[in-house]
Coordinates of C-alpha atoms (C1' of nucleotides) in Angstrom, one line a residue:
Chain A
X2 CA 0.0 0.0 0.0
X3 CA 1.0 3.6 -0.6
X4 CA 1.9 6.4 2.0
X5 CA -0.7 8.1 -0.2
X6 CA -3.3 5.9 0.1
X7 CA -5.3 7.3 2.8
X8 CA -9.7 7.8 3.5
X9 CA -9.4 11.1 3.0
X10 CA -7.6 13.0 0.4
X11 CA -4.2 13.8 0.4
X12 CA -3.8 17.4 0.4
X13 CA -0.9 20.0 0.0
X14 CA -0.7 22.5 3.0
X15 CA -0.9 25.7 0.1
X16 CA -4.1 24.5 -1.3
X17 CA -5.5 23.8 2.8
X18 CA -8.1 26.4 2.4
X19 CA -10.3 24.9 -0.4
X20 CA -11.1 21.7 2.3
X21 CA -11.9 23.7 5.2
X22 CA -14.1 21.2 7.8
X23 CA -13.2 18.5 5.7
X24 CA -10.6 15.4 6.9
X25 CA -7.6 15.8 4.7
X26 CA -4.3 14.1 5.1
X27 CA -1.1 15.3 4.9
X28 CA 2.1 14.1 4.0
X29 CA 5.5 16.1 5.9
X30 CA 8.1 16.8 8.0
X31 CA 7.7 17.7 11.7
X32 CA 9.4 21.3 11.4
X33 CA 9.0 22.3 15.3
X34 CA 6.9 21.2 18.1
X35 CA 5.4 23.0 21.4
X36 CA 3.2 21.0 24.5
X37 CA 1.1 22.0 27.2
X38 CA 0.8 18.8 28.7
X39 CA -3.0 17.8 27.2
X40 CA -2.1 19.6 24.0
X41 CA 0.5 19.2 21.2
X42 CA 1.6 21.5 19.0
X43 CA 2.9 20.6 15.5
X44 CA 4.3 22.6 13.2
X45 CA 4.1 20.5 10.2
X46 CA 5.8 21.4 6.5
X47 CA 4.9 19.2 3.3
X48 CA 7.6 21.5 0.8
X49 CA 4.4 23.9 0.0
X50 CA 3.9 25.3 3.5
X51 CA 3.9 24.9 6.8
X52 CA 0.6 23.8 9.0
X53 CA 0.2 23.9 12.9
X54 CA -1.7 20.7 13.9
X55 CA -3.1 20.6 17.0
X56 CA -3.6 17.4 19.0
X57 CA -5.6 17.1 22.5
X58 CA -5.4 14.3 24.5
X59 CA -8.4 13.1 24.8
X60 CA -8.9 12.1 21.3
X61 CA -5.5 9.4 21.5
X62 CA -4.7 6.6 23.2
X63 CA -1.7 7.7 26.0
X64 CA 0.9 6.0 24.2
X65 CA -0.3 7.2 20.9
X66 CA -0.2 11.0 22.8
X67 CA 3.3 10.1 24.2
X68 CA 4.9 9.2 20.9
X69 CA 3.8 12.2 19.3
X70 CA 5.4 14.1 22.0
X71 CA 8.8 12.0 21.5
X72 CA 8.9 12.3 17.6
X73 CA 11.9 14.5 16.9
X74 CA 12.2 17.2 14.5
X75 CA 12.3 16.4 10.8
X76 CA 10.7 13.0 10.9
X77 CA 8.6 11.8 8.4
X78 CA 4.8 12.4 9.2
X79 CA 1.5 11.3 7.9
X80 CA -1.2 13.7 9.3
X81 CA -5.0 13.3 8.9
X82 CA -7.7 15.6 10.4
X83 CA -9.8 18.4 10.1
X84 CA -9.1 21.5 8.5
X85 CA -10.4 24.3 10.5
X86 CA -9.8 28.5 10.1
X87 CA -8.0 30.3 13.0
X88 CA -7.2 33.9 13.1
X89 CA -4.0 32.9 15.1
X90 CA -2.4 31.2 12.4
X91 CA -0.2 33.1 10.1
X92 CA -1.9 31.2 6.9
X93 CA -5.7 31.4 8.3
X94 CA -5.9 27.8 9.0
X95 CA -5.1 25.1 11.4
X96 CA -5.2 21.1 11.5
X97 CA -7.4 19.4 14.5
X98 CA -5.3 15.6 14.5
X99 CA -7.8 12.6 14.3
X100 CA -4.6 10.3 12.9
X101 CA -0.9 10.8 13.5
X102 CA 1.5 8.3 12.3
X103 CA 5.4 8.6 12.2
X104 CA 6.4 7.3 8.5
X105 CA 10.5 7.6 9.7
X106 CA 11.9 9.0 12.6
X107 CA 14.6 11.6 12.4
X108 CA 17.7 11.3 14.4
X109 CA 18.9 14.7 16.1
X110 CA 18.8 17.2 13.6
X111 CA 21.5 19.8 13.4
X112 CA 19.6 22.8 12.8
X113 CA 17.5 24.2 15.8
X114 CA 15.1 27.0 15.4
X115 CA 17.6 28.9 16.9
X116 CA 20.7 30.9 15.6
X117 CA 23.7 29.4 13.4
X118 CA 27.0 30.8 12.4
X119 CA 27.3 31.0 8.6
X120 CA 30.0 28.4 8.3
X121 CA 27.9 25.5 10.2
X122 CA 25.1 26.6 8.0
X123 CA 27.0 26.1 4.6
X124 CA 28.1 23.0 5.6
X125 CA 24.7 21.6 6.1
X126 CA 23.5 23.6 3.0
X127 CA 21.3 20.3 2.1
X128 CA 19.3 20.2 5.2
X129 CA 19.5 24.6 5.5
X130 CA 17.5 24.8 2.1
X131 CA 14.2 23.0 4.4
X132 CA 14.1 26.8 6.5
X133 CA 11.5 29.0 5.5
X134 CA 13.5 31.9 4.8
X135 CA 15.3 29.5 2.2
X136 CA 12.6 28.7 0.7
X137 CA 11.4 32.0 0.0
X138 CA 15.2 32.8 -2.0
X139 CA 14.9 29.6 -3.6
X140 CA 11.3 30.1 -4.7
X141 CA 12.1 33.7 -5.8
X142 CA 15.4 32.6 -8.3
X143 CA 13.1 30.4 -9.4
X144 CA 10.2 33.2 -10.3
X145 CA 13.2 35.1 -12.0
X146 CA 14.4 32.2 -13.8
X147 CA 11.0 31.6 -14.9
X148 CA 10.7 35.0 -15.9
X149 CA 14.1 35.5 -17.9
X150 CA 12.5 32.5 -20.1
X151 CA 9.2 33.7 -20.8
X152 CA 10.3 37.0 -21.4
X153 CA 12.6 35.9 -24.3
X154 CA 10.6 32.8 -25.2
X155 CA 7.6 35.7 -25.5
X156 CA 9.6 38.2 -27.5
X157 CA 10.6 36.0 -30.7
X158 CA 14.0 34.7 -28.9
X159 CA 15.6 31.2 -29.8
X160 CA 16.9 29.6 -26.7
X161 CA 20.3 28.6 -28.4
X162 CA 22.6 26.7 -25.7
X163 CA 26.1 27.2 -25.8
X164 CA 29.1 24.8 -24.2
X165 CA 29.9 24.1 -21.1
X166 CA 33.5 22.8 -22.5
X167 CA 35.4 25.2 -24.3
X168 CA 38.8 24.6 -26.3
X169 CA 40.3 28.4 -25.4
X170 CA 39.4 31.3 -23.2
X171 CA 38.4 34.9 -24.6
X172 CA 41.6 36.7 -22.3
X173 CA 43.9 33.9 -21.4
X174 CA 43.3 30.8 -19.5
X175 CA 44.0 31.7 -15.7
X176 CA 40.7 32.3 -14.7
X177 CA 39.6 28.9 -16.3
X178 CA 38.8 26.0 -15.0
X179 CA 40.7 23.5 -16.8
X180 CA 40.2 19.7 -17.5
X181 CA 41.5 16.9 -19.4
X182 CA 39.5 16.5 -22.8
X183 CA 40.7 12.7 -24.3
X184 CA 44.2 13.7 -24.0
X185 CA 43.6 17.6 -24.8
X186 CA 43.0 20.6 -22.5
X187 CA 39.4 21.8 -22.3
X188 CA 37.8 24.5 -20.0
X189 CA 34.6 25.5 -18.4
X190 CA 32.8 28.2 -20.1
X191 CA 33.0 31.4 -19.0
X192 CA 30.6 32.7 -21.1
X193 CA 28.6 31.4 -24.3
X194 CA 28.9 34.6 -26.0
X195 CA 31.0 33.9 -28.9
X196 CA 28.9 31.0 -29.8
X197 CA 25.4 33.6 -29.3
X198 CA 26.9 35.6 -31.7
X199 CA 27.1 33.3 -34.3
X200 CA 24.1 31.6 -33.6
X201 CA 23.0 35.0 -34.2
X202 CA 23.5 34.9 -37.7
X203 CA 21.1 31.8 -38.2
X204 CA 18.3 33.2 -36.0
X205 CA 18.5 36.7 -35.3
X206 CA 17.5 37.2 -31.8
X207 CA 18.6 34.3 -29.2
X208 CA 19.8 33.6 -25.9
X209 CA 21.7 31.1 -24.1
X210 CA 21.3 30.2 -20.4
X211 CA 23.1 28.0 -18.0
X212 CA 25.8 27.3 -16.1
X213 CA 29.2 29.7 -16.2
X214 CA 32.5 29.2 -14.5
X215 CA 35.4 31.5 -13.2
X216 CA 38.7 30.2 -11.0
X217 CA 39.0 34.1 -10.1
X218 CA 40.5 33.4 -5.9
X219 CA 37.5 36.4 -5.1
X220 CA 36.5 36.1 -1.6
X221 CA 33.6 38.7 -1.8
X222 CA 29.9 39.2 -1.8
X223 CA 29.3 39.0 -5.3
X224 CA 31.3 36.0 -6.3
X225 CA 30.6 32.3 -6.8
X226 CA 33.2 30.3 -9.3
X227 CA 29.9 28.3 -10.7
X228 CA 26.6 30.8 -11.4
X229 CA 24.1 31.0 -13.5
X230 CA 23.9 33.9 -16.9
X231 CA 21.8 35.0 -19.4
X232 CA 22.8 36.0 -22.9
X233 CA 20.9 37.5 -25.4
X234 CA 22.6 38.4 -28.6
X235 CA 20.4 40.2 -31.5
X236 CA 21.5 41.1 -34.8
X237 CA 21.5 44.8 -35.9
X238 CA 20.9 46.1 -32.8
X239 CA 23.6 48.9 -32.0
X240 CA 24.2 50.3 -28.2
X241 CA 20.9 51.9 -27.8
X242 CA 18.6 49.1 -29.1
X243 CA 20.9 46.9 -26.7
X244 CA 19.8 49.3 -23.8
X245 CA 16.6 49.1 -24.4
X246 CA 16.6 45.4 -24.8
X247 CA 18.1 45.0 -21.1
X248 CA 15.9 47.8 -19.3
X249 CA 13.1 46.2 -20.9
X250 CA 13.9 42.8 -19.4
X251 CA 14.8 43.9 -16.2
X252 CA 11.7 45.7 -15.1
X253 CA 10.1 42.3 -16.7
X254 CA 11.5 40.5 -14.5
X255 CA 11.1 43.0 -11.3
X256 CA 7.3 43.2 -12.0
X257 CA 7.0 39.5 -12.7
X258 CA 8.6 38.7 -8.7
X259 CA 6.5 41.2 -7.3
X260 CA 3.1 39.9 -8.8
X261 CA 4.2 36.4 -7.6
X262 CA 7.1 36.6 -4.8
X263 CA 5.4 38.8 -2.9
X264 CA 5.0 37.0 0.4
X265 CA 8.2 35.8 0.1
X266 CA 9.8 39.3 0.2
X267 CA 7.8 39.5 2.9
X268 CA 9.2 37.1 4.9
X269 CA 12.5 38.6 3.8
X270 CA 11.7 41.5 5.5
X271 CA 12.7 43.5 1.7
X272 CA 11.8 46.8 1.2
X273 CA 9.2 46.6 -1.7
X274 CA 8.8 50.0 -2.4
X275 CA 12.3 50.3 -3.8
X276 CA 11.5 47.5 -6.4
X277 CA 8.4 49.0 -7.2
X278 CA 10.4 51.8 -8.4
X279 CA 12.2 49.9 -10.6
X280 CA 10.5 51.6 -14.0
X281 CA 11.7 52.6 -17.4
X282 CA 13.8 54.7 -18.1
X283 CA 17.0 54.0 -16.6
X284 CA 19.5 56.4 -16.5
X285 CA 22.2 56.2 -19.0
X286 CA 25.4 57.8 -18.3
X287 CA 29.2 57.4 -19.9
X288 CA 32.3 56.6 -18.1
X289 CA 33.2 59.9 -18.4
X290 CA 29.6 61.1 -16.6
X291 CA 30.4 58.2 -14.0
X292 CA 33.8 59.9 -13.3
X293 CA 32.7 63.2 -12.9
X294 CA 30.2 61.9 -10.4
X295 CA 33.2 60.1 -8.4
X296 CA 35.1 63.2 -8.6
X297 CA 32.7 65.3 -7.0
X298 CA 30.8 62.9 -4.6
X299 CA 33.6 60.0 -4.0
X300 CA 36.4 59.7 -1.4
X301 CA 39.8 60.6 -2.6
X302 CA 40.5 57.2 -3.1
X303 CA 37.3 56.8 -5.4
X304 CA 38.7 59.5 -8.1
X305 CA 40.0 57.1 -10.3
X306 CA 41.9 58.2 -12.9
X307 CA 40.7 58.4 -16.3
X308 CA 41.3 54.7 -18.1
X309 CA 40.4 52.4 -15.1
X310 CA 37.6 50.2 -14.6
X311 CA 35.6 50.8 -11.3
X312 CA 35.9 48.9 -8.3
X313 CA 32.6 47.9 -6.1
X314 CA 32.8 50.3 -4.0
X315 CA 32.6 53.2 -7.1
X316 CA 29.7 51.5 -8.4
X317 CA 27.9 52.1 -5.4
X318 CA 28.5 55.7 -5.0
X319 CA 27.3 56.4 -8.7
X320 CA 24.5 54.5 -8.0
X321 CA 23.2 56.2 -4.8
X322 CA 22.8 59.4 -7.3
X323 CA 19.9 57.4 -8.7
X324 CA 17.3 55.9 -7.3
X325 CA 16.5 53.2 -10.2
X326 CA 19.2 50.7 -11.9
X327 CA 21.7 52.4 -14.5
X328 CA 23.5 51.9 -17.2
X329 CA 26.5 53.5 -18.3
X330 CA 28.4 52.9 -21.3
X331 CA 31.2 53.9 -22.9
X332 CA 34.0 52.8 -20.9
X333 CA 37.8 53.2 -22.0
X334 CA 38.3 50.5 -25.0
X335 CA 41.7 49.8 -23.0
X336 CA 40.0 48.4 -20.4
X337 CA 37.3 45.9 -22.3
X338 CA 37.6 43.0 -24.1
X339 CA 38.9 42.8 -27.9
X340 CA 35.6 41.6 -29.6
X341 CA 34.3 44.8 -28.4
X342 CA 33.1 47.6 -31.0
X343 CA 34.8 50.6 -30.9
X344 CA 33.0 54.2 -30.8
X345 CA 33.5 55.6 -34.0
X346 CA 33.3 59.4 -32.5
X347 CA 36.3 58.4 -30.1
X348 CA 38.0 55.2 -30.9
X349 CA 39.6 55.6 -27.2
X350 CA 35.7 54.7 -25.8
X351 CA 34.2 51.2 -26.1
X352 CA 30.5 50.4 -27.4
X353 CA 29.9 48.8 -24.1
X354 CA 27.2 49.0 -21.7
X355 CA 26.7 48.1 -17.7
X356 CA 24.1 47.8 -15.7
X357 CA 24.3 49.0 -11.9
X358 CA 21.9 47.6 -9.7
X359 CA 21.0 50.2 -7.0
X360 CA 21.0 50.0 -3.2
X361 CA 24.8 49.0 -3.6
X362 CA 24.5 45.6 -5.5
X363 CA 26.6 46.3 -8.3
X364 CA 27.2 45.1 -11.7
X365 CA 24.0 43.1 -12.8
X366 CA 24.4 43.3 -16.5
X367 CA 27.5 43.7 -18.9
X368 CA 27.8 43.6 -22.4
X369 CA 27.5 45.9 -25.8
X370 CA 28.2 46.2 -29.5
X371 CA 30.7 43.8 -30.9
X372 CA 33.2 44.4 -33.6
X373 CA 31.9 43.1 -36.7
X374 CA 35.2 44.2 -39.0
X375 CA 37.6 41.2 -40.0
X376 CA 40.6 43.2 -40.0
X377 CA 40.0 44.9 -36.9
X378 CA 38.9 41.8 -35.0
X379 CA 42.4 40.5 -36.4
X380 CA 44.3 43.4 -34.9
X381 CA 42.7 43.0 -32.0
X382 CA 43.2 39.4 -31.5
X383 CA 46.9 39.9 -32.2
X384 CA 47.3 43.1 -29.0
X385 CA 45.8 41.1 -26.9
X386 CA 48.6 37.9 -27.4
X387 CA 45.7 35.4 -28.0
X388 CA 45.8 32.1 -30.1
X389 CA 44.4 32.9 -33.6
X390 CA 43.8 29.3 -34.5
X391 CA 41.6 28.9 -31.3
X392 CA 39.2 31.8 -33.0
X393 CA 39.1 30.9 -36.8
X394 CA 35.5 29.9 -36.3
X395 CA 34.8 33.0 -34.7
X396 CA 36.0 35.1 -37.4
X397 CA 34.1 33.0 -39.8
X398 CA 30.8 34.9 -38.5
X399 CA 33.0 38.2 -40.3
X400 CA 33.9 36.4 -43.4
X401 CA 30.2 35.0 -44.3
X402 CA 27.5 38.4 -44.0
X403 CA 28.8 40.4 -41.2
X404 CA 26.5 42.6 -39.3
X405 CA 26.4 44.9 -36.3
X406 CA 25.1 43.0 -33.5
X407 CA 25.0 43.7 -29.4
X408 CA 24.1 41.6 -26.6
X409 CA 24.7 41.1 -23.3
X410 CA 25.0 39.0 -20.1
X411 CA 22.5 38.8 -17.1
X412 CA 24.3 37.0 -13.7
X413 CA 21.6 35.4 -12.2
X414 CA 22.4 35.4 -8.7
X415 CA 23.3 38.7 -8.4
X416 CA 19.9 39.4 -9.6
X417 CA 18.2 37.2 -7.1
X418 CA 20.4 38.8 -4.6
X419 CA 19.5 42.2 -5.5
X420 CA 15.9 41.5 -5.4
X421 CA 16.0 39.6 -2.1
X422 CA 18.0 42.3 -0.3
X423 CA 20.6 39.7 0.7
X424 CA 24.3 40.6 1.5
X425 CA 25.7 37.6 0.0
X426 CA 25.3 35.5 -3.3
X427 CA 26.1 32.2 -1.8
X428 CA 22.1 32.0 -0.4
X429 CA 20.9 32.8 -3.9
X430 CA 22.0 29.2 -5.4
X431 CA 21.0 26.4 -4.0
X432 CA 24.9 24.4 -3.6
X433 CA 26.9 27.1 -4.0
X434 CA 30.5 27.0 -5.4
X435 CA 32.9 29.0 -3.8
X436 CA 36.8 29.1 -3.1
X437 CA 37.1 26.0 -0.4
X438 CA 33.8 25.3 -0.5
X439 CA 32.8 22.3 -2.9
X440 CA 30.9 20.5 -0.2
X441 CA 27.6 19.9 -0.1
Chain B
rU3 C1' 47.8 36.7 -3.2
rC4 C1' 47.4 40.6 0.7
rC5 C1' 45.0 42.8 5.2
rU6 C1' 42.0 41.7 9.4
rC7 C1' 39.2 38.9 13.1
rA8 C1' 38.1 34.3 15.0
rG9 C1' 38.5 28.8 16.4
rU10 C1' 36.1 26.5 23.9
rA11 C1' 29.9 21.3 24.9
rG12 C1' 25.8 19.2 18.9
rC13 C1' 24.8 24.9 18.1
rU14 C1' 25.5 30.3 19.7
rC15 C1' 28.8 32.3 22.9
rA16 C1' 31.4 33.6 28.1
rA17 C1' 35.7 32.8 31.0
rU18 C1' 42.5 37.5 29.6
rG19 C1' 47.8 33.7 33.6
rG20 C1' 45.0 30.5 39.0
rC21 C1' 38.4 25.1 40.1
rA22 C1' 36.0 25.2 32.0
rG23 C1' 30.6 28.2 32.4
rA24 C1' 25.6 30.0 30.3
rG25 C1' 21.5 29.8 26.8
rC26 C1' 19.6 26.6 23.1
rA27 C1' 19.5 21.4 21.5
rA28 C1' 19.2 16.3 23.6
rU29 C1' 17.2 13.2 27.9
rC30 C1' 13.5 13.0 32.2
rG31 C1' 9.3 15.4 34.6
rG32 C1' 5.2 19.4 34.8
rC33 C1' 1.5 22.4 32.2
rU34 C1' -5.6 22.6 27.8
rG35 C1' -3.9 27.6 23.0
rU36 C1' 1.5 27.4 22.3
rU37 C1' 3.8 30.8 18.1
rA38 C1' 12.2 30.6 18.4
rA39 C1' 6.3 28.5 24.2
rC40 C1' 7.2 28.3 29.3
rC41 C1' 8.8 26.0 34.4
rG42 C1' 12.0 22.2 37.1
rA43 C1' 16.0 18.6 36.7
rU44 C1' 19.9 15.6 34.1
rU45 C1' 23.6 14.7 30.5
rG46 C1' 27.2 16.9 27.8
rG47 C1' 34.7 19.2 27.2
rU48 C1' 41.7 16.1 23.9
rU49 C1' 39.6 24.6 24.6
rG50 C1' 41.6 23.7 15.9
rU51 C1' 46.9 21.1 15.5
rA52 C1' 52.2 20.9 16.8
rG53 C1' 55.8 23.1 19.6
rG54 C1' 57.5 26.8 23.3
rU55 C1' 57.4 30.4 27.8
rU56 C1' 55.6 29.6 33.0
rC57 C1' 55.1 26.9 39.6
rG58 C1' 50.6 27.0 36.6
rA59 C1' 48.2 28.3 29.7
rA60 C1' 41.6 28.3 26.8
rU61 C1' 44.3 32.9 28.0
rC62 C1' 51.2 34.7 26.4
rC63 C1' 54.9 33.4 22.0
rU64 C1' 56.0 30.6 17.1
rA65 C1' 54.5 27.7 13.0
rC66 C1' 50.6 25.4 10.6
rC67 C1' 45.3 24.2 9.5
rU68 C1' 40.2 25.9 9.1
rG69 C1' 36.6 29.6 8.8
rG70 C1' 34.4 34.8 8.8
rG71 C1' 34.9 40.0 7.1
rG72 C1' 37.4 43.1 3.5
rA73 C1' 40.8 44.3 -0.7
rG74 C1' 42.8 42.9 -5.2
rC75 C1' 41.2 40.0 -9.2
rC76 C1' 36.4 39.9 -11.8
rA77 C1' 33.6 40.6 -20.7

RNA sequence: UCCUCAGUAGCUCAAUGGCAGAGCAAUCGGCUGUUAACCGAUUGGUUGUAGGUUCGAAUCCUACCUGGGGAGCCA
């Protein structure tokens, strides 16, 4: 017979309100438990939500009462009673127990409702993802992934994937991962852009999405070695239309987690009204905007001189002069990568484009217009020392109908992060990858 | 790679040169409306590792290991 089977219907906890006074049964875990000696308290969560079933006495046999009491936390339950409404339960409803029965007793669990340290809590990362608060992250990357694929799915996209294993790097080979390939060296992707802008040329408007990997040794906020990006790469769109393209997306996917992820913010304590602010336009500033507002608002440290790239910390003083995400664009061609376009007006200035989050969470979005000129892409491949062979396909996109094209790359967990009002990425995934940590 | 802080009970922490402690968890008992329930009791220790200083080291010194925070790095 099946755990399932049961005389009355086996319910989930979310959809609890449609069998109000009716027996349901419930399949779970015992999250927490309270007594008071001829009641039990059970606090009861089946992956959808969590119940509080209420036992009295009377209604069991002492030793089925007693057991109840001794069940630890995080055992298997099969619950059956009657659904009833109470004001005092934070989802409108509680269970009165007719049927209790433990399906597999936990041993001692390591997480108590009480406080952990972050270390103990990454190293139990399998059993940390059954807290509520969690959930809610969890449950809100997932809205945005959701999102990032109906918005492009919607808008005439081709999901395109790209390869995890790559034969060469864009800029060298020591921020790779590398691994043996039958006898050959291979890496993990760092980005699937190349290959978006030749799929580019058979489709016109794609994206990739999956999986990206960087051995950069950063120990910060922002930085896992294995997370998640979304590329979109449209042919003919210059700059603007690229801009357009991204603010579009992002206020897509803002509006899309606050008409379904709205309790979970909630629980996440975030400030909503700042993501409700999150409408078009965005600001666009250049570099040279950007370093004008360091100069004047920054620390002396922050006035970087003209040609460098900004650090964290100058992202977040430009963005506190806004109070929406911005992009700016523009930045010193020395200082980007070599399949970038040039601006014609000021071959010193790159076509490229980043997004700042606001409230301090940085770069969301990078990207821009790519060179589309053989000859140039071949100068360029030759300053910056890489293998030629490695690209010959590449350049093949220049040889056969070349055509301005832009795009750019959407880090997922940043995103989840920013929308969640976290302080670290390494909640927004659910097994993280950082430096030293490849457990759980 | 650098800077910085930390490592003591299952967890979160206290003890700053002189008897290794508390709260939570666990175990036992009490309580008919608890919301991180509460009340009483019990159990729980190679103080990260290896050396050193000292009558005496969790505490001071050296090295190493592990972790947190930050920087650099980061299409």
């Amino acid at each position: 017979m099946s755990v399932t089977e049961c005389q009355a219907p086996r319910v989930y906890i979310e959809n609890i309100g449609e069998y109000l006074d009716q027996e349901v049964c419930i399949l779970g875990w015992l999250y927490n438990k309270r007594s008071s000696g001829k009641l039990h308290f059970l606090q009861v969560r089946d992956g959808t939500e969590t119940i509080q079933c209420v036992m009295f006495k009377g209604d069991f046999s002492e030793e089925a009462f007693k057991q109840a009491d001794l069940t630890s936390q995080e055992s298997t339950l099969k619950i059956i009673g009657k659904v009833k409404k109470d004001d005092r339960s934070p989802i409108g409803y509680e269970i009165g127990v007719t049927g209790f029965e433990v399906l597999s007793e936990a041993q001692e669990y390591p997480i108590t409702p009480k406080e952990h340290g972050t270390a103990f809590l990454m190293d139990h990362r399998h059993l940390w993802l059954r807290s509520a608060r969690q959930h809610a992250i969890i449950r809100i990357r997932a809205e945005i992934i959701k999102a990032v694929r109906d918005y492009f799915d919607s808008n005439g996209f081709t999901l395109v994937d790209a390869p995890i294993f790559t034969p060469s790097a864009c800029e060298g080979t020591t921020n790779l991962f590398e691994t043996d390939y039958f006898e050959e060296k291979a890496y993990l992707t760092q980005s699937g852009q190349l290959y978006m802008e030749a799929a580019a040329a058979a489709f016109g408007k794609v994206y990739c999405f999956g999986p990206t990997f960087r051995a950069e040794k950063s120990k910060t906020r922002r930085h896992l070695t294995e997370f998640w990006m979304v590329e979109p790469e449209v042919a003919f769109n210059d700059l603007n239309d690229n801009m357009d393209l991204a603010e579009d997306f992002v206020v897509y996917i803002v509006q899309r987690v606050l008409q379904n992820r709205r309790r979970e913010l909630t629980l996440l304590e975030r400030d909503i009204a700042k993501l409700e602010n999150i409408q078009k336009p965005f600001p666009r500033i250049t570099y040279d905007e950007a370093l004008a507002i360091l100069h004047e608002k920054g620390t002396e440290e922050q006035k970087v001189p003209w040609g460098e790239d900004f650090g964290g910390d100058e992202e977040t003083v430009i963005s506190q002069e806004f109070d929406r995400p911005l992009f700016i664009h523009r930045y010193p061609a020395q200082c980007k990568a070599f399949y970038m376009k040039s601006d014609p007006e000021n071959p010193k200035l790159s076509l490229n484009v980043d997004m700042i989050a606001p409230e301090g969470y940085g770069e969301v979005i990078g990207g821009g217009q790519r060179e589309e000129d053989l000859n140039v892409l071949l100068e360029r491949i030759k300053a910056h020392n890489l293998p030629i062979e490695a690209f010959d396909w590449y350049l093949d996109i220049r040889k056969y109908g070349s055509f301005p094209h832009s795009g750019f790359g959407l880090g997922i967990e940043r995103t989840v992060s920013w929308l969640c009002g976290l302080h670290h990425v390494r909640e927004t995934i659910p097994f993280p990858r950082l430096m030293g940590r490849l457990k759980p």
